[in-house]
Amino acid sequence: MPLQRRQLAIVVSALLWRHISGVTDYEERLIGWKGESYHAEGEPEPTAATTLHSLHSSNETQGQPWIQLISWKPRAAIYHNFLSDRECKHIIDLAHGQMQRSEVGGETAYINNIRTSYGTFLRRNYDPIIAAIEERVAIWSHFPVSHQEDMQVLRYGPTNKYGAHMDGQKRSATVLMYLVEPDEGGETTFVNSEWLHPEVGRAMDPQFSDCAKGHVAMKPKRGDALIFFDRMPDYVTDDIHTEHTGCPVLKGVKWNAVKWIHGEVFHPEEWEKSRKDWAKSLPDPGVCADYHAGCEGWAASGECEKNPNFMLSHRAGSAQGMCRKACSDCDVCSQGDTACFKSNRQRAGYLDFDPTELKGLELLDA
């Protein structure tokens, strides 16, 4: 058959199939483009066990998951309903007791007023729920869990912000997961950016605070996640369009969780160690105690002043101070003395957590 006749036959067959199946020129039967999911007839419904390697939440979500590409400059997309309410609450439950003033600077971290949130880290493979979320991040980003850093959990109160910055540190991608949305402000905003569809930006601008207007930005919504690729497709050159800011929270509180992703295994020894067992919960910083038999001797030899990161550890992301009691950095509290426990936490710079700011999440499992 001549080439032109063969091409004509293909076109006619395609049009005939469209007519028989009822699909119009404006609609293709591609599962997922409207947010729907494929479920084969007779196939069992997914369970927590079967969703470990799935892009879908292992628990109920607020709505149907779907992905929205918002920009090529930077390469950024929103995964709507990435986390369930219970997963959001679980992350906060694990983190809030260890939240301290956030730092900047990676492994040489320090406190800077460019970033005024509170935060802490949950190590990789912390527990089955965190592991399932990390696997979901891996599937979405196309980078293995071993390439992820520990999950950083952040809390932004009124006026808290993170000034314009690039994530850097040889990171290839960033995933931001929103756990509690503020009433106003708190957008993740790309400073030098272009909307994929400018009309979307024009429609969103009235909903944004002044900080986000005129830019590609993500308005926080509980359960949603934002991914952007810190490097160009060559995975060598930093993408200047990823410079972003966490706009000030104007009303309410914002909680989010961050996963930074590298082009190679991140801290291989820590990764291998994390795979052997789930994490153990850290003690409450409100409890005044020593966690090493050598604390009294070290304190007597001046280690409280010489080695405060180990002895006191008033740093976010560090292990809790091993010898706060021996260093007289806290008070031994009587059972039920909440004011004493609160004072110990505040003295070490820990967050004074208020569960009512979680907008109903605190009522789950109550």
Short mmCIF file of C-alpha atoms in Angstrom, two decimals:
data_model
loop_
_atom_site.label_atom_id
_atom_site.label_comp_id
_atom_site.label_asym_id
_atom_site.label_seq_id
_atom_site.Cartn_x
_atom_site.Cartn_y
_atom_site.Cartn_z
CA MET A 1 0.00 0.00 0.00
CA PRO A 2 1.45 3.43 -0.94
CA LEU A 3 2.51 5.60 1.99
CA GLN A 4 -0.26 8.20 1.50
CA ARG A 5 -2.99 5.53 1.49
CA ARG A 6 -1.52 3.93 4.61
CA GLN A 7 -1.51 7.29 6.43
CA LEU A 8 -5.10 7.95 5.33
CA ALA A 9 -6.16 4.53 6.63
CA ILE A 10 -4.60 5.27 10.02
CA VAL A 11 -6.42 8.62 10.29
CA VAL A 12 -9.77 7.09 9.28
CA SER A 13 -9.32 4.27 11.81
CA ALA A 14 -8.56 6.76 14.57
CA LEU A 15 -11.61 8.88 13.75
CA LEU A 16 -13.82 5.79 13.63
CA TRP A 17 -12.55 4.68 17.04
CA ARG A 18 -13.29 8.13 18.48
CA HIS A 19 -16.83 7.98 17.09
CA ILE A 20 -17.51 4.49 18.46
CA SER A 21 -15.99 5.21 21.89
CA GLY A 22 -17.63 8.62 22.25
CA VAL A 23 -14.37 10.51 22.78
CA THR A 24 -14.44 14.04 21.33
CA ASP A 25 -11.64 16.05 19.81
CA TYR A 26 -11.28 17.83 23.14
CA GLU A 27 -10.97 14.79 25.34
CA GLU A 28 -8.61 11.84 25.38
CA ARG A 29 -9.19 8.83 27.58
CA LEU A 30 -5.92 9.10 29.44
CA ILE A 31 -6.24 7.97 33.03
CA GLY A 32 -5.08 10.64 35.43
CA TRP A 33 -5.28 13.80 33.33
CA LYS A 34 -8.39 14.89 35.23
CA GLY A 35 -7.11 13.54 38.52
CA GLU A 36 -8.83 10.15 38.27
CA SER A 37 -7.00 6.95 39.09
CA TYR A 38 -7.00 3.58 37.38
CA HIS A 39 -8.37 0.59 39.24
CA ALA A 40 -8.60 -2.69 37.37
CA GLU A 41 -11.85 -4.62 37.66
CA GLY A 42 -11.55 -7.34 40.27
CA GLU A 43 -8.35 -5.91 41.70
CA PRO A 44 -8.37 -5.53 45.51
CA GLU A 45 -8.60 -2.04 46.95
CA PRO A 46 -5.19 -0.62 47.99
CA THR A 47 -4.22 -0.90 51.65
CA ALA A 48 -1.48 0.65 53.78
CA ALA A 49 0.71 -2.34 52.98
CA THR A 50 0.24 -2.10 49.21
CA THR A 51 0.68 1.67 48.97
CA LEU A 52 4.29 1.77 50.19
CA HIS A 53 5.44 1.91 46.56
CA SER A 54 2.55 4.09 45.39
CA LEU A 55 2.22 7.79 44.66
CA HIS A 56 -1.03 7.78 46.64
CA SER A 57 -1.27 8.42 50.36
CA SER A 58 -1.50 5.31 52.51
CA ASN A 59 -4.40 6.89 54.41
CA GLU A 60 -7.48 8.81 53.37
CA THR A 61 -6.81 12.20 51.78
CA GLN A 62 -8.84 15.38 51.71
CA GLY A 63 -9.48 14.93 48.00
CA GLN A 64 -8.39 13.20 44.84
CA PRO A 65 -4.62 13.42 44.29
CA TRP A 66 -3.52 15.19 41.12
CA ILE A 67 -0.38 16.87 39.81
CA GLN A 68 -0.26 20.41 38.40
CA LEU A 69 2.76 21.70 36.50
CA ILE A 70 3.03 25.42 37.28
CA SER A 71 6.33 26.55 35.76
CA TRP A 72 9.32 25.68 33.61
CA LYS A 73 11.30 28.59 35.10
CA PRO A 74 11.88 27.05 37.59
CA ARG A 75 10.78 23.49 36.86
CA ALA A 76 8.07 23.26 39.49
CA ALA A 77 4.89 21.28 40.09
CA ILE A 78 2.26 20.93 42.80
CA TYR A 79 1.04 17.53 43.97
CA HIS A 80 -2.41 18.21 45.38
CA ASN A 81 -3.42 16.01 48.34
CA PHE A 82 0.01 14.40 48.58
CA LEU A 83 -0.40 13.77 52.33
CA SER A 84 -3.43 12.72 54.32
CA ASP A 85 -4.54 14.59 57.43
CA ARG A 86 -3.30 11.74 59.61
CA GLU A 87 0.12 11.84 57.96
CA CYS A 88 0.32 15.60 58.52
CA LYS A 89 -0.54 15.14 62.18
CA HIS A 90 1.88 12.23 62.55
CA ILE A 91 4.79 14.34 61.31
CA ILE A 92 3.91 17.15 63.72
CA ASP A 93 3.45 14.71 66.62
CA LEU A 94 6.96 13.37 66.07
CA ALA A 95 8.56 16.78 65.65
CA HIS A 96 6.95 19.37 67.91
CA GLY A 97 8.71 18.30 71.11
CA GLN A 98 12.14 18.87 69.52
CA MET A 99 11.48 22.14 67.66
CA GLN A 100 14.12 24.85 68.09
CA ARG A 101 14.97 28.08 66.29
CA SER A 102 15.87 27.23 62.68
CA GLU A 103 19.38 27.70 61.35
CA VAL A 104 20.92 28.32 57.93
CA GLY A 105 24.17 27.20 56.36
CA GLY A 106 23.88 23.43 55.99
CA GLU A 107 26.48 21.47 57.94
CA THR A 108 28.03 24.68 59.32
CA ALA A 109 24.64 25.90 60.51
CA TYR A 110 24.03 29.08 62.47
CA ILE A 111 21.07 31.24 63.49
CA ASN A 112 20.34 34.15 61.15
CA ASN A 113 17.36 36.50 61.03
CA ILE A 114 16.88 35.67 57.35
CA ARG A 115 15.11 32.59 58.73
CA THR A 116 12.90 33.01 61.77
CA SER A 117 11.04 29.70 61.94
CA TYR A 118 11.37 26.83 64.42
CA GLY A 119 12.45 23.43 63.16
CA THR A 120 13.86 19.98 63.75
CA PHE A 121 14.83 16.90 61.73
CA LEU A 122 13.38 13.41 61.49
CA ARG A 123 15.98 10.96 60.27
CA ARG A 124 15.34 8.85 57.20
CA ASN A 125 13.32 5.70 57.74
CA TYR A 126 12.18 7.09 61.08
CA ASP A 127 9.14 4.83 61.28
CA PRO A 128 6.81 3.03 58.84
CA ILE A 129 4.71 6.13 58.12
CA ILE A 130 7.70 8.38 57.44
CA ALA A 131 9.26 5.62 55.32
CA ALA A 132 6.11 5.42 53.19
CA ILE A 133 6.12 9.20 52.67
CA GLU A 134 9.80 9.10 51.70
CA GLU A 135 9.08 6.35 49.20
CA ARG A 136 6.30 8.48 47.73
CA VAL A 137 8.72 11.41 47.40
CA ALA A 138 11.19 9.08 45.66
CA ILE A 139 8.61 7.91 43.12
CA TRP A 140 7.52 11.48 42.36
CA SER A 141 11.03 12.95 42.14
CA HIS A 142 12.64 9.93 40.41
CA PHE A 143 15.44 9.95 43.00
CA PRO A 144 15.86 7.03 45.45
CA VAL A 145 15.16 7.51 49.15
CA SER A 146 18.90 7.08 49.78
CA HIS A 147 19.45 10.40 47.96
CA GLN A 148 17.16 12.28 50.35
CA GLU A 149 18.29 14.24 53.38
CA ASP A 150 16.53 13.79 56.70
CA MET A 151 13.08 15.35 56.79
CA GLN A 152 13.12 18.87 58.20
CA VAL A 153 9.91 19.94 59.92
CA LEU A 154 9.31 23.69 60.22
CA ARG A 155 6.87 25.91 62.04
CA TYR A 156 6.34 29.54 61.01
CA GLY A 157 4.36 31.76 63.39
CA PRO A 158 3.14 35.32 62.76
CA THR A 159 5.83 37.43 60.99
CA ASN A 160 8.11 34.37 60.63
CA LYS A 161 9.70 34.06 57.21
CA TYR A 162 12.62 32.73 55.20
CA GLY A 163 14.25 35.39 53.04
CA ALA A 164 15.22 34.94 49.39
CA HIS A 165 17.73 32.12 48.96
CA MET A 166 18.72 29.15 46.84
CA ASP A 167 18.87 25.75 48.50
CA GLY A 168 22.31 25.00 47.05
CA GLN A 169 24.48 22.48 48.94
CA LYS A 170 24.69 20.42 45.71
CA ARG A 171 20.98 19.62 45.99
CA SER A 172 19.18 18.46 42.87
CA ALA A 173 15.56 18.85 43.97
CA THR A 174 13.41 20.11 46.82
CA VAL A 175 10.02 18.82 47.97
CA LEU A 176 7.97 21.01 50.33
CA MET A 177 5.01 19.36 52.05
CA TYR A 178 2.44 21.59 53.75
CA LEU A 179 1.05 20.30 57.05
CA VAL A 180 -0.93 23.29 58.36
CA GLU A 181 -1.74 26.34 56.25
CA PRO A 182 -1.80 29.89 57.63
CA ASP A 183 -4.84 32.11 57.29
CA GLU A 184 -2.84 34.67 55.35
CA GLY A 185 0.67 34.90 53.88
CA GLY A 186 3.33 32.21 54.09
CA GLU A 187 3.51 31.53 50.34
CA THR A 188 6.53 29.83 48.81
CA THR A 189 7.51 32.37 46.17
CA PHE A 190 10.04 32.16 43.34
CA VAL A 191 11.73 35.52 42.89
CA ASN A 192 12.75 35.21 39.22
CA SER A 193 10.09 33.01 37.66
CA GLU A 194 7.52 32.57 34.90
CA TRP A 195 4.12 30.90 35.14
CA LEU A 196 3.58 28.08 32.68
CA HIS A 197 0.17 29.64 31.99
CA PRO A 198 0.21 33.40 32.72
CA GLU A 199 -3.57 33.40 33.15
CA VAL A 200 -3.11 31.13 36.19
CA GLY A 201 -0.81 33.70 37.73
CA ARG A 202 -3.29 36.49 37.06
CA ALA A 203 -6.05 34.44 38.67
CA MET A 204 -3.93 33.61 41.72
CA ASP A 205 -2.49 37.08 42.36
CA PRO A 206 -5.55 38.42 44.24
CA GLN A 207 -5.23 35.49 46.68
CA PHE A 208 -1.56 36.18 47.39
CA SER A 209 0.01 38.46 49.95
CA ASP A 210 2.07 41.38 48.62
CA CYS A 211 5.24 39.30 49.00
CA ALA A 212 4.02 36.77 46.41
CA LYS A 213 2.19 38.99 43.93
CA GLY A 214 3.68 39.01 40.44
CA HIS A 215 5.66 35.81 40.98
CA VAL A 216 5.19 32.09 40.57
CA ALA A 217 4.11 31.12 44.06
CA MET A 218 2.51 28.31 46.03
CA LYS A 219 -0.23 29.18 48.49
CA PRO A 220 0.10 26.67 51.35
CA LYS A 221 -2.68 24.12 51.67
CA ARG A 222 -2.67 21.23 54.10
CA GLY A 223 -1.69 17.99 52.41
CA ASP A 224 -0.32 19.58 49.23
CA ALA A 225 3.32 19.33 48.16
CA LEU A 226 5.55 21.41 45.90
CA ILE A 227 8.52 20.04 43.98
CA PHE A 228 11.13 22.10 42.19
CA PHE A 229 14.44 21.09 40.68
CA ASP A 230 17.36 23.09 42.05
CA ARG A 231 19.60 22.20 39.14
CA MET A 232 19.21 22.38 35.40
CA PRO A 233 18.57 19.14 33.46
CA ASP A 234 22.33 18.57 33.32
CA TYR A 235 22.20 18.16 37.15
CA VAL A 236 25.38 20.23 37.36
CA THR A 237 24.33 23.84 36.84
CA ASP A 238 22.27 25.54 39.55
CA ASP A 239 18.98 26.90 38.23
CA ILE A 240 18.87 30.60 39.11
CA HIS A 241 15.09 30.53 38.78
CA THR A 242 14.85 28.45 41.98
CA GLU A 243 15.72 31.41 44.18
CA HIS A 244 12.74 31.52 46.49
CA THR A 245 11.42 32.98 49.70
CA GLY A 246 9.09 31.81 52.41
CA CYS A 247 6.84 34.86 52.62
CA PRO A 248 6.06 36.16 56.12
CA VAL A 249 3.08 34.56 57.80
CA LEU A 250 0.62 37.42 58.29
CA LYS A 251 -2.09 35.56 60.16
CA GLY A 252 -2.16 32.11 61.70
CA VAL A 253 0.62 29.51 61.66
CA LYS A 254 2.29 27.48 58.92
CA TRP A 255 3.79 24.02 59.39
CA ASN A 256 5.65 22.29 56.59
CA ALA A 257 8.11 19.46 56.02
CA VAL A 258 11.03 19.62 53.61
CA LYS A 259 12.87 16.92 51.71
CA TRP A 260 16.10 17.98 50.00
CA ILE A 261 17.34 15.54 47.39
CA HIS A 262 20.81 14.94 45.96
CA GLY A 263 22.13 13.38 42.77
CA GLU A 264 23.95 10.72 44.77
CA VAL A 265 23.51 8.84 48.03
CA PHE A 266 23.40 11.34 50.88
CA HIS A 267 25.63 10.41 53.84
CA PRO A 268 25.90 6.69 52.93
CA GLU A 269 26.90 5.51 56.41
CA GLU A 270 23.91 7.21 58.03
CA TRP A 271 21.65 5.79 55.34
CA GLU A 272 22.83 2.23 55.91
CA LYS A 273 22.43 2.64 59.65
CA SER A 274 18.89 4.00 59.29
CA ARG A 275 17.84 0.96 57.25
CA LYS A 276 18.54 -1.44 60.12
CA ASP A 277 15.84 -0.26 62.51
CA TRP A 278 13.24 2.39 63.20
CA ALA A 279 14.31 5.47 65.17
CA LYS A 280 13.97 5.75 68.93
CA SER A 281 12.02 8.71 70.30
CA LEU A 282 14.11 11.44 71.88
CA PRO A 283 13.39 12.41 75.51
CA ASP A 284 11.38 15.54 76.22
CA PRO A 285 13.74 18.52 76.71
CA GLY A 286 11.48 19.59 79.57
CA VAL A 287 12.86 16.70 81.63
CA CYS A 288 16.08 17.62 83.45
CA ALA A 289 18.41 14.65 83.20
CA ASP A 290 21.85 13.40 82.20
CA TYR A 291 22.17 10.77 79.50
CA HIS A 292 25.74 9.60 80.02
CA ALA A 293 27.51 8.19 83.07
CA GLY A 294 30.42 10.59 82.56
CA CYS A 295 28.38 13.80 82.76
CA GLU A 296 29.27 14.84 86.31
CA GLY A 297 32.98 14.35 85.71
CA TRP A 298 32.88 16.21 82.42
CA ALA A 299 30.97 19.08 83.99
CA ALA A 300 33.53 19.31 86.81
CA SER A 301 36.34 19.56 84.24
CA GLY A 302 34.68 22.48 82.43
CA GLU A 303 33.19 20.63 79.46
CA CYS A 304 29.89 22.52 79.81
CA GLU A 305 31.72 25.63 78.60
CA LYS A 306 34.25 23.92 76.33
CA ASN A 307 31.84 21.60 74.51
CA PRO A 308 28.34 23.09 74.78
CA ASN A 309 27.02 21.44 71.59
CA PHE A 310 27.46 18.01 73.16
CA MET A 311 26.77 18.89 76.78
CA LEU A 312 23.86 21.29 76.26
CA SER A 313 23.01 21.14 72.56
CA HIS A 314 20.93 24.30 72.22
CA ARG A 315 20.96 23.75 68.46
CA ALA A 316 18.17 22.66 66.13
CA GLY A 317 18.90 19.37 64.44
CA SER A 318 21.43 18.26 67.05
CA ALA A 319 20.97 15.46 69.52
CA GLN A 320 19.57 16.71 72.81
CA GLY A 321 22.20 17.90 75.29
CA MET A 322 23.67 14.88 77.05
CA CYS A 323 24.45 16.57 80.36
CA ARG A 324 22.03 19.44 81.00
CA LYS A 325 21.45 18.38 84.61
CA ALA A 326 25.17 18.18 85.46
CA CYS A 327 25.69 21.56 83.79
CA SER A 328 22.88 23.11 85.88
CA ASP A 329 21.12 24.04 82.64
CA CYS A 330 17.70 22.92 83.87
CA ASP A 331 15.63 22.28 86.99
CA VAL A 332 14.47 18.88 88.23
CA CYS A 333 10.68 19.09 88.08
CA SER A 334 8.09 17.47 90.30
CA GLN A 335 5.57 15.27 88.55
CA GLY A 336 2.81 17.41 87.08
CA ASP A 337 4.74 20.69 87.41
CA THR A 338 4.02 21.89 83.87
CA ALA A 339 5.46 25.35 84.53
CA CYS A 340 8.82 23.79 85.44
CA PHE A 341 8.84 21.58 82.34
CA LYS A 342 7.93 24.57 80.19
CA SER A 343 10.73 26.64 81.75
CA ASN A 344 13.30 23.93 80.97
CA ARG A 345 12.19 23.83 77.36
CA GLN A 346 12.26 27.59 76.97
CA ARG A 347 15.70 27.84 78.58
CA ALA A 348 17.09 25.57 75.88
CA GLY A 349 15.25 27.42 73.12
CA TYR A 350 12.55 24.85 72.38
CA LEU A 351 9.14 25.70 70.95
CA ASP A 352 6.24 26.35 73.29
CA PHE A 353 3.80 24.18 71.36
CA ASP A 354 0.09 25.01 71.23
CA PRO A 355 -1.92 22.11 69.74
CA THR A 356 -4.91 24.33 68.97
CA GLU A 357 -2.94 25.97 66.14
CA LEU A 358 -3.26 22.76 64.13
CA LYS A 359 -6.73 23.70 62.86
CA GLY A 360 -8.49 20.52 63.86
CA LEU A 361 -5.66 18.05 63.30
CA GLU A 362 -5.27 17.82 67.07
CA LEU A 363 -8.74 16.26 67.25
CA LEU A 364 -7.78 13.24 65.14
CA ASP A 365 -7.74 10.09 67.28
CA ALA A 366 -8.92 12.15 70.26
#
